[in-house]
């Protein structure tokens, strides 16, 4: 039996025993797998073993809080040892990846020597590499919500602390490991974080004082020639385990005969069967086939009460619907998802640039070019296109335009009116179309990896067809506000032109109804200075919510934004994320997780939950 070090020790053994991640390539089949076909019993009867929240007074209000390290309620070491045995030795103290650049790391359970010159060099070399970060058991791809207390350094005498990372992480390799983590958190009143890949802009993959369950080792993929489950669909499908990422499933699909694709995200590190699909999921195939959630046929999942369940049109249909876009880490932990697949087809793509090599530093020319580009966005999606673009000062960069199933000639014809208008206005540009034998070949050639390790706040908003048709000038004015919300702050825009309603006009998911008339979902990115004080962070958050994103909201009538890539502190997040679907989602949450075993910010039923005193997750009583 492997014993974890006691709380009172200096965690001297942690660097060996607790820092190494044991990974398994596939999800195991175990004796409980048959339980996945049973239906949830429901009701509070299933939560008789739940631990009580700890009562706390804060700012004159009464709260019930999750237990934090150092409190009497924190599980004694023998309980953690027992959990470690239950999960096959896969419970580790979470030490941030950059700790190897410091002489010591100080966590809530003690201090350990961590400096390792070779490991530190690896950290510096790979800090911005998404795939490197994903393979870490509890690291965040973007670090703002970790509180930035252990970033790479050249001075090993600097301080490295845990910040808002989780305390322990289970690198689960079987479904029973996930169940054990859920049961432990429920029975001991511990904050629980579910992490698939850590591809997360708004802090849902980390949390102070938490137990993290990492599902990344679940890599099984099963291609199905003819789906035989409940419902009217009987075409090809694929079952994808919880840890499989977008690039991987596209690669495996490309190897099928004939090649297959699914609706996944544009970024290669996105885990399909996790927060992505629970947020709705958008990507290059969304205009043609709808959101990722629209294409789900079934889930295997574990509930807050520890039950293994199947969720589809016939079994646990309410949970099935809620998991399709109703919010991440809100209803259950997904073990696998079964989705429709589609034949890959020849496609055309292009890059499009207007920058200072074309317009110099002429501000009027830049905004005129941006306005013309955006004015034609309805036209693009109405012709089946997907466009990923970025706006920086004097740079409009669209890489790529995606025309699935079309030729270069057809793509050129669709884009010709925009290019003609640019020319008529004296604006030069760069347009580079290219044909590909399959979408996968286009994906590999034209889509770029994102950089990890940055510190920023993220907002965003959806502009629908009516917004673009009637108020494009107002949208551009809002974009100007994003660029310069005040003289000392700069932010930028990442845009996505797509319309799920083009290929899937009727929703079968829990996603906001406004997505069926979408045109442009924009992400606003506000870099935050490293080392910013709490006051500065609060100021930046206020600017994001009440200046940057407010300008976007004022320019739009859609009333919607994307669950996974928007400001979780915005007013009326319930309506903006889910619209008229929200009341039903809240009721389903009460059924499946009535006591708040799961938590992620701004998800159904979390109105009364908040983090107080910087680190304590609490519910207003």
XYZ file of C-alpha atoms in Angstrom:
621
model
C 0.000 0.000 0.000
C 1.280 3.460 -0.947
C 0.824 6.088 1.760
C 0.561 9.783 1.084
C 2.647 12.011 3.360
C 0.897 13.419 6.411
C -0.259 17.020 6.486
C 2.209 17.830 9.247
C 5.244 16.800 7.198
C 7.063 19.074 4.811
C 5.717 16.958 1.939
C 9.282 15.817 1.288
C 8.114 12.770 -0.591
C 5.711 14.713 -2.749
C 8.103 15.371 -5.601
C 8.478 11.662 -6.241
C 5.269 10.074 -5.060
C 2.815 12.791 -5.939
C 4.147 14.634 -8.950
C 4.275 11.779 -11.430
C 1.154 11.157 -13.511
C 0.243 7.593 -14.337
C -1.495 7.517 -17.710
C -3.356 4.701 -19.408
C -4.126 4.770 -23.119
C -7.672 3.465 -22.926
C -10.714 3.410 -20.713
C -11.007 0.060 -19.028
C -14.094 -2.102 -18.937
C -14.951 -3.086 -15.394
C -17.569 -4.895 -13.418
C -19.701 -1.809 -13.017
C -20.096 -1.208 -16.731
C -23.461 -2.943 -16.784
C -24.727 -0.320 -14.390
C -24.518 2.197 -17.214
C -27.780 0.838 -18.603
C -29.722 1.542 -15.439
C -31.832 4.624 -14.930
C -31.126 7.188 -12.223
C -33.136 6.601 -9.060
C -33.572 10.317 -8.523
C -34.353 12.452 -5.522
C -32.508 13.318 -2.347
C -32.551 9.652 -1.337
C -29.398 9.228 -3.408
C -27.580 11.936 -1.428
C -27.950 10.631 2.116
C -24.159 10.396 2.391
C -23.497 14.014 1.460
C -21.410 16.012 3.935
C -22.745 19.248 5.360
C -21.461 22.597 4.176
C -19.488 24.544 6.779
C -21.334 27.613 8.056
C -19.462 30.891 7.600
C -20.267 34.565 8.108
C -18.827 36.967 5.555
C -19.637 40.658 5.112
C -22.747 40.296 7.205
C -24.080 37.356 5.212
C -24.452 33.697 6.118
C -22.862 31.105 3.845
C -22.458 27.379 3.666
C -19.000 26.613 2.266
C -17.022 23.772 0.822
C -14.234 22.644 3.120
C -10.795 24.204 2.631
C -7.308 22.952 3.559
C -6.389 23.799 7.123
C -9.944 23.611 8.438
C -11.000 20.906 10.894
C -13.420 19.583 8.301
C -10.605 18.877 5.806
C -10.303 15.081 5.440
C -7.680 13.481 7.624
C -4.711 11.934 5.864
C -5.948 8.373 6.243
C -8.946 9.279 4.099
C -6.737 10.607 1.325
C -4.574 7.478 1.629
C -7.697 5.360 1.288
C -8.809 7.304 -1.776
C -5.351 6.864 -3.284
C -5.658 3.096 -2.849
C -9.139 3.109 -4.372
C -7.900 4.925 -7.495
C -4.898 2.669 -7.961
C -2.269 5.116 -6.740
C -3.396 7.801 -9.185
C -4.079 10.484 -6.574
C -1.376 13.147 -6.605
C -0.694 16.386 -4.858
C -1.057 18.996 -7.564
C 2.180 20.879 -8.097
C 2.098 23.542 -10.860
C 4.284 22.681 -13.862
C 6.526 25.729 -13.438
C 7.480 24.687 -9.875
C 10.602 23.034 -11.284
C 11.997 26.538 -11.887
C 11.831 27.389 -8.171
C 13.869 26.134 -5.260
C 10.715 25.306 -3.362
C 6.991 25.029 -3.885
C 4.724 25.909 -0.984
C 1.240 24.442 -1.043
C -1.552 24.286 1.513
C -0.139 21.003 2.856
C 3.489 22.026 3.169
C 6.688 22.873 1.315
C 8.767 20.714 -1.008
C 12.046 21.206 -2.850
C 11.262 21.396 -6.556
C 14.137 22.921 -8.536
C 15.165 20.827 -11.537
C 17.228 22.601 -14.205
C 16.307 20.202 -17.013
C 12.606 20.253 -16.156
C 12.713 24.052 -15.879
C 14.274 24.318 -19.329
C 11.432 22.152 -20.618
C 8.925 24.503 -18.994
C 10.469 27.567 -20.649
C 10.607 25.815 -24.014
C 7.012 24.625 -23.938
C 5.063 27.093 -21.815
C 3.062 28.319 -24.820
C 2.579 24.825 -26.283
C -1.030 23.725 -25.819
C -0.350 20.013 -26.219
C 2.404 20.153 -23.577
C 0.073 21.819 -21.117
C -2.827 19.453 -21.812
C -0.661 16.519 -20.758
C -0.151 18.031 -17.305
C -2.650 16.632 -14.784
C -4.165 19.883 -13.558
C -2.572 22.789 -15.421
C -4.591 25.538 -17.062
C -3.961 26.427 -20.698
C -4.587 30.094 -19.901
C -3.443 31.066 -16.469
C -5.351 34.139 -15.295
C -7.724 32.135 -13.109
C -4.868 30.320 -11.340
C -3.893 33.657 -9.739
C -0.504 33.513 -11.515
C 1.468 32.483 -8.430
C 3.817 30.017 -10.122
C 4.801 31.085 -13.643
C 8.167 30.279 -15.268
C 11.030 32.261 -13.772
C 14.772 32.678 -14.227
C 15.183 33.361 -10.511
C 14.729 30.148 -8.510
C 14.566 32.068 -5.238
C 11.227 33.579 -6.261
C 8.055 32.358 -4.586
C 5.968 29.542 -6.075
C 2.630 28.785 -4.458
C -0.482 26.879 -5.492
C -2.624 29.922 -6.148
C -6.114 28.913 -7.221
C -5.129 25.510 -8.566
C -6.677 22.381 -7.075
C -4.955 20.673 -4.147
C -5.157 17.071 -5.341
C -5.697 15.524 -8.757
C -6.905 12.069 -9.716
C -5.478 11.065 -13.091
C -8.333 8.661 -13.680
C -7.767 5.595 -15.854
C -11.043 3.765 -15.196
C -14.605 4.887 -14.713
C -14.421 3.643 -11.126
C -11.650 6.158 -10.463
C -13.992 8.959 -11.533
C -16.777 7.559 -9.387
C -14.425 7.328 -6.395
C -13.480 10.992 -6.807
C -17.092 12.114 -7.049
C -18.067 10.019 -4.031
C -15.137 11.344 -1.999
C -15.940 14.968 -2.796
C -19.615 14.459 -1.991
C -18.968 12.658 1.299
C -16.308 15.087 2.481
C -17.686 18.439 1.275
C -14.762 19.066 -1.095
C -14.932 21.339 -4.101
C -14.769 19.200 -7.241
C -13.253 20.192 -10.606
C -13.635 18.026 -13.708
C -10.774 18.516 -16.173
C -10.685 17.000 -19.643
C -7.912 18.996 -21.326
C -7.850 22.337 -19.508
C -8.863 24.138 -22.724
C -10.809 26.735 -20.797
C -10.941 30.527 -21.002
C -12.954 31.342 -17.879
C -11.559 29.311 -14.982
C -13.869 26.303 -14.947
C -10.973 23.812 -15.108
C -9.375 24.973 -11.892
C -10.491 25.960 -8.409
C -8.878 26.739 -5.074
C -9.158 24.013 -2.459
C -10.466 21.488 -4.960
C -10.049 17.865 -5.884
C -9.483 17.645 -9.638
C -10.583 14.617 -11.636
C -8.613 14.421 -14.869
C -10.296 12.348 -17.618
C -7.663 12.863 -20.311
C -6.449 9.240 -20.355
C -9.833 8.037 -21.649
C -8.955 7.590 -25.331
C -11.229 4.864 -26.697
C -12.866 5.499 -30.081
C -15.402 3.149 -31.667
C -16.600 3.771 -35.225
C -20.160 2.587 -35.915
C -21.318 1.911 -39.466
C -25.029 2.082 -38.629
C -26.328 3.470 -35.344
C -28.971 1.236 -33.775
C -29.853 3.237 -30.671
C -33.078 5.069 -29.829
C -34.368 7.734 -32.187
C -34.832 8.039 -35.918
C -31.149 8.247 -36.864
C -29.601 5.086 -38.306
C -26.540 6.409 -40.115
C -22.819 6.230 -39.270
C -21.670 7.302 -35.817
C -18.721 7.222 -33.477
C -18.388 6.745 -29.722
C -15.678 8.983 -28.265
C -14.265 8.616 -24.755
C -13.891 11.590 -22.453
C -10.239 12.438 -23.144
C -10.159 12.385 -26.951
C -9.208 15.705 -28.528
C -10.408 17.311 -31.736
C -7.251 16.832 -33.792
C -7.022 13.186 -32.734
C -10.590 12.308 -33.704
C -10.180 14.049 -37.068
C -6.975 12.097 -37.701
C -8.676 8.824 -36.808
C -11.666 9.722 -38.930
C -9.397 10.485 -41.875
C -8.066 6.916 -41.653
C -11.556 5.438 -42.082
C -12.781 4.178 -45.458
C -14.353 6.389 -46.594
C -12.887 9.202 -44.439
C -15.237 10.511 -41.719
C -15.579 13.765 -39.794
C -17.558 15.051 -36.840
C -18.494 18.539 -35.695
C -15.588 19.458 -33.467
C -13.834 22.698 -32.597
C -11.293 24.534 -34.698
C -8.575 24.166 -32.051
C -6.790 20.778 -32.004
C -6.583 20.522 -28.200
C -10.323 20.785 -27.516
C -11.644 17.670 -25.794
C -14.831 16.675 -27.603
C -16.673 14.776 -24.861
C -16.329 17.324 -22.086
C -17.040 20.979 -21.509
C -16.929 21.589 -25.259
C -20.070 19.639 -26.036
C -21.727 20.659 -22.761
C -21.343 24.262 -23.900
C -22.809 23.532 -27.326
C -19.618 23.213 -29.331
C -18.918 25.181 -32.521
C -16.388 24.588 -35.264
C -15.753 24.515 -39.024
C -18.624 22.104 -39.795
C -21.175 24.028 -37.708
C -22.720 25.977 -40.578
C -23.400 22.759 -42.489
C -24.310 20.398 -39.641
C -25.215 22.498 -36.618
C -23.531 22.725 -33.256
C -21.660 19.730 -31.918
C -24.415 19.230 -29.339
C -26.989 18.961 -32.138
C -25.240 15.839 -33.389
C -25.153 13.827 -30.164
C -26.934 10.471 -30.063
C -26.057 9.217 -26.565
C -23.913 9.753 -23.492
C -22.407 7.468 -20.893
C -22.004 9.460 -17.703
C -21.580 9.400 -13.925
C -23.963 11.453 -11.819
C -23.366 13.523 -8.701
C -24.737 10.632 -6.639
C -22.220 8.230 -8.174
C -24.544 6.366 -10.542
C -23.383 5.162 -13.947
C -26.073 6.088 -16.469
C -26.859 6.053 -20.147
C -28.549 9.186 -21.445
C -30.266 9.198 -24.837
C -33.695 9.883 -26.302
C -35.204 6.914 -24.443
C -33.196 6.711 -21.201
C -32.778 9.672 -18.886
C -33.919 11.922 -21.700
C -33.878 15.045 -19.539
C -30.215 14.524 -18.696
C -29.521 13.748 -22.359
C -30.987 17.080 -23.393
C -29.231 19.037 -20.632
C -25.802 17.598 -21.419
C -26.202 18.852 -24.983
C -25.222 22.460 -24.377
C -26.677 22.983 -20.902
C -23.355 23.881 -19.302
C -20.110 22.143 -18.294
C -19.684 20.361 -14.948
C -23.310 20.983 -14.115
C -25.265 17.735 -14.496
C -22.902 14.746 -14.716
C -19.394 13.719 -15.731
C -19.352 12.478 -19.308
C -17.541 9.180 -19.845
C -18.238 9.010 -23.573
C -20.385 10.571 -26.245
C -21.826 8.949 -29.351
C -22.177 11.346 -32.285
C -23.204 11.385 -35.901
C -20.369 11.204 -38.413
C -20.253 12.550 -41.951
C -18.302 11.635 -45.039
C -15.339 13.920 -45.554
C -15.399 15.733 -48.879
C -13.186 17.832 -51.096
C -13.105 21.429 -49.926
C -11.740 24.857 -50.667
C -10.101 27.214 -48.234
C -8.422 30.579 -48.280
C -6.527 33.126 -46.271
C -7.443 36.808 -46.394
C -5.384 39.679 -45.033
C -5.603 43.438 -44.809
C -2.757 44.935 -42.801
C -0.253 47.767 -42.748
C 1.496 46.418 -45.839
C -1.735 47.162 -47.700
C -3.083 50.252 -45.948
C -0.120 51.590 -44.005
C -1.306 53.024 -40.710
C -4.416 54.647 -42.125
C -7.002 54.164 -39.386
C -9.932 55.130 -41.589
C -8.875 52.654 -44.268
C -8.521 49.899 -41.684
C -11.992 50.374 -40.254
C -13.477 50.774 -43.724
C -11.947 47.417 -44.717
C -13.218 45.794 -41.519
C -16.705 47.188 -42.088
C -16.818 45.886 -45.658
C -15.611 42.452 -44.570
C -18.172 42.238 -41.799
C -21.002 43.607 -43.933
C -20.736 40.497 -46.129
C -20.750 38.034 -43.213
C -24.433 37.130 -43.630
C -23.718 36.393 -47.271
C -20.806 34.117 -46.340
C -22.695 31.931 -43.887
C -25.812 31.872 -46.063
C -23.622 30.236 -48.682
C -22.416 27.562 -46.268
C -19.055 29.082 -45.290
C -17.198 29.158 -41.999
C -14.663 31.938 -41.356
C -12.198 32.328 -38.492
C -10.783 35.846 -38.228
C -8.785 38.091 -35.929
C -8.817 41.855 -35.487
C -5.751 43.682 -34.182
C -4.753 47.312 -34.779
C -4.263 47.748 -38.537
C -4.624 43.993 -39.045
C -7.660 42.109 -40.338
C -6.633 38.485 -40.637
C -9.026 35.747 -41.745
C -7.400 32.326 -41.612
C -9.181 30.464 -42.865
C -12.229 30.874 -45.015
C -13.670 27.319 -45.149
C -15.878 26.123 -48.014
C -16.637 22.460 -47.314
C -17.734 20.543 -50.409
C -17.000 23.495 -52.687
C -14.394 24.239 -55.318
C -12.033 27.188 -55.398
C -14.132 28.652 -58.213
C -17.251 28.440 -56.058
C -15.466 29.996 -53.067
C -14.095 32.790 -55.236
C -17.579 33.506 -56.572
C -19.008 33.753 -53.050
C -16.289 36.132 -51.881
C -16.108 38.174 -55.107
C -18.610 40.886 -54.040
C -16.573 41.675 -50.928
C -13.302 41.797 -52.832
C -14.876 44.021 -55.481
C -16.113 46.456 -52.850
C -12.675 46.620 -51.247
C -11.133 47.385 -54.627
C -13.760 50.020 -55.361
C -12.817 51.721 -52.093
C -9.120 51.724 -52.922
C -8.236 49.091 -50.336
C -5.665 46.509 -51.329
C -5.690 43.041 -49.766
C -4.255 39.553 -49.980
C -6.565 36.672 -50.995
C -5.096 33.170 -51.282
C -7.568 30.400 -52.182
C -6.580 26.757 -52.329
C -8.281 23.430 -53.044
C -7.990 20.322 -50.869
C -8.921 16.657 -51.437
C -10.657 16.544 -48.028
C -11.634 18.883 -45.226
C -9.033 17.157 -43.050
C -6.290 18.225 -45.436
C -7.619 21.790 -45.259
C -7.713 21.604 -41.460
C -4.097 20.492 -41.195
C -2.879 23.111 -43.669
C -4.828 26.230 -42.736
C -5.809 26.066 -39.070
C -3.177 27.222 -36.606
C -2.492 26.100 -33.062
C -3.328 28.569 -30.321
C -0.733 29.653 -27.778
C -1.054 28.606 -24.144
C 0.267 30.344 -21.036
C -1.283 33.775 -21.527
C -3.035 35.794 -18.859
C -6.224 37.469 -20.012
C -9.905 37.988 -19.368
C -12.299 36.728 -22.009
C -15.642 38.128 -23.077
C -17.722 37.861 -26.203
C -21.050 38.217 -27.937
C -23.177 36.784 -30.742
C -24.280 38.945 -33.662
C -27.163 37.450 -35.595
C -28.388 37.994 -39.139
C -30.568 40.923 -38.163
C -27.710 42.658 -36.340
C -25.468 42.505 -39.399
C -28.240 43.441 -41.838
C -29.513 46.448 -39.888
C -26.652 47.660 -37.691
C -23.290 46.755 -39.183
C -22.060 50.309 -38.602
C -23.008 49.994 -34.938
C -21.129 46.708 -34.680
C -17.992 48.319 -36.079
C -18.284 51.174 -33.587
C -18.492 48.547 -30.832
C -15.347 46.904 -32.225
C -13.596 50.255 -31.901
C -14.563 50.330 -28.222
C -13.135 46.831 -27.776
C -9.801 48.005 -29.169
C -9.618 51.023 -26.899
C -12.043 50.906 -23.975
C -9.945 53.644 -22.372
C -6.526 55.136 -23.168
C -4.476 52.830 -20.927
C -6.099 49.508 -21.937
C -6.039 47.507 -25.155
C -8.003 44.402 -26.119
C -8.589 42.529 -29.363
C -11.136 40.343 -31.154
C -11.288 36.765 -32.402
C -14.316 36.213 -34.626
C -16.129 33.163 -35.950
C -18.577 33.410 -38.837
C -21.005 30.484 -38.818
C -24.717 29.760 -38.573
C -25.876 26.497 -36.976
C -29.355 27.263 -38.297
C -28.180 26.898 -41.905
C -27.740 23.133 -41.590
C -29.750 22.493 -38.414
C -32.605 25.012 -38.360
C -34.437 23.214 -35.538
C -32.543 22.746 -32.292
C -32.584 19.424 -30.451
C -30.193 20.671 -27.777
C -30.242 22.922 -24.737
C -28.435 25.724 -26.569
C -29.710 29.299 -26.804
C -32.414 29.640 -29.530
C -30.581 32.622 -31.034
C -27.887 30.326 -32.409
C -30.322 29.308 -35.159
C -29.967 32.748 -36.729
C -26.297 33.343 -35.947
C -23.730 35.071 -38.100
C -20.733 36.124 -36.018
C -19.631 35.029 -32.582
C -16.834 37.307 -31.411
C -14.486 36.688 -28.500
C -13.002 39.717 -26.782
C -9.604 39.201 -25.190
C -8.335 41.637 -22.552
C -4.711 40.926 -21.533
C -4.086 41.493 -17.836
C -0.648 42.632 -16.620
C 1.294 39.925 -14.799
C 1.521 40.660 -11.117
C -1.609 42.795 -11.167
C -3.037 43.579 -7.752
C -6.555 42.593 -6.747
C -7.638 46.173 -7.305
C -6.206 46.211 -10.831
C -7.840 42.863 -11.620
C -11.180 44.160 -10.379
C -10.730 47.244 -12.545
C -10.010 45.160 -15.644
C -13.002 42.936 -14.940
C -15.188 46.010 -14.681
C -13.843 47.303 -18.008
C -14.539 43.955 -19.687
C -18.078 43.626 -18.335
C -19.283 47.204 -18.405
C -17.362 48.823 -21.272
C -16.021 46.277 -23.763
C -18.802 43.708 -23.754
C -21.472 46.281 -22.996
C -20.606 47.964 -26.282
C -21.184 44.655 -28.075
C -24.467 44.044 -26.272
C -25.664 47.544 -27.120
C -24.980 46.916 -30.828
C -26.962 43.672 -30.911
C -30.457 42.366 -30.511
C -29.500 38.675 -30.334
C -29.458 38.564 -26.542
C -26.976 35.695 -26.659
C -23.391 34.662 -26.167
C -21.465 31.405 -25.941
C -21.368 29.494 -22.664
C -17.680 28.589 -22.846
C -16.160 31.736 -24.325
C -17.720 34.732 -22.631
C -17.633 36.762 -19.442
C -19.091 34.661 -16.596
C -19.588 37.838 -14.527
C -21.833 39.565 -17.052
C -25.329 40.593 -15.984
C -28.090 38.110 -16.794
C -25.693 35.335 -17.795
C -28.617 32.929 -17.467
C -30.534 34.578 -20.284
C -27.487 35.362 -22.383
C -26.165 31.792 -22.269
C -29.444 29.875 -22.584
C -32.371 32.209 -23.198
C -35.756 30.538 -22.812
C -34.104 27.159 -22.135
C -32.749 28.273 -18.770
C -35.744 27.544 -16.484
C -35.896 23.930 -17.675
C -32.150 23.519 -17.233
C -32.341 24.830 -13.686
C -35.051 22.330 -12.825
C -33.049 19.464 -14.314
C -30.033 20.553 -12.269
C -32.156 20.356 -9.115
C -33.022 16.763 -9.972
C -29.566 15.484 -10.871
C -27.377 17.537 -8.523
C -29.657 19.067 -5.903
C -26.897 19.754 -3.361
C -24.167 21.194 -5.560
C -21.636 18.374 -5.772
C -20.608 19.803 -9.144
C -19.740 23.431 -9.697
C -18.521 25.610 -12.502
C -19.130 29.322 -12.636
C -22.217 30.705 -14.392
C -23.933 27.377 -15.004
C -27.544 26.428 -14.248
C -28.450 26.545 -10.584
C -25.303 28.305 -9.342
C -26.853 31.730 -8.690
C -26.375 31.401 -4.934
C -22.807 30.107 -5.151
C -19.771 32.387 -5.112
C -16.114 32.400 -4.133
C -15.535 34.456 -0.982
C -12.283 35.386 0.732
C -10.550 34.694 -2.601
C -10.531 30.900 -2.259
C -13.661 29.561 -0.540
C -16.555 28.251 -2.638
C -19.729 29.016 -0.719
C -23.488 29.101 -1.060
C -25.625 31.900 0.315
C -27.921 30.609 3.040
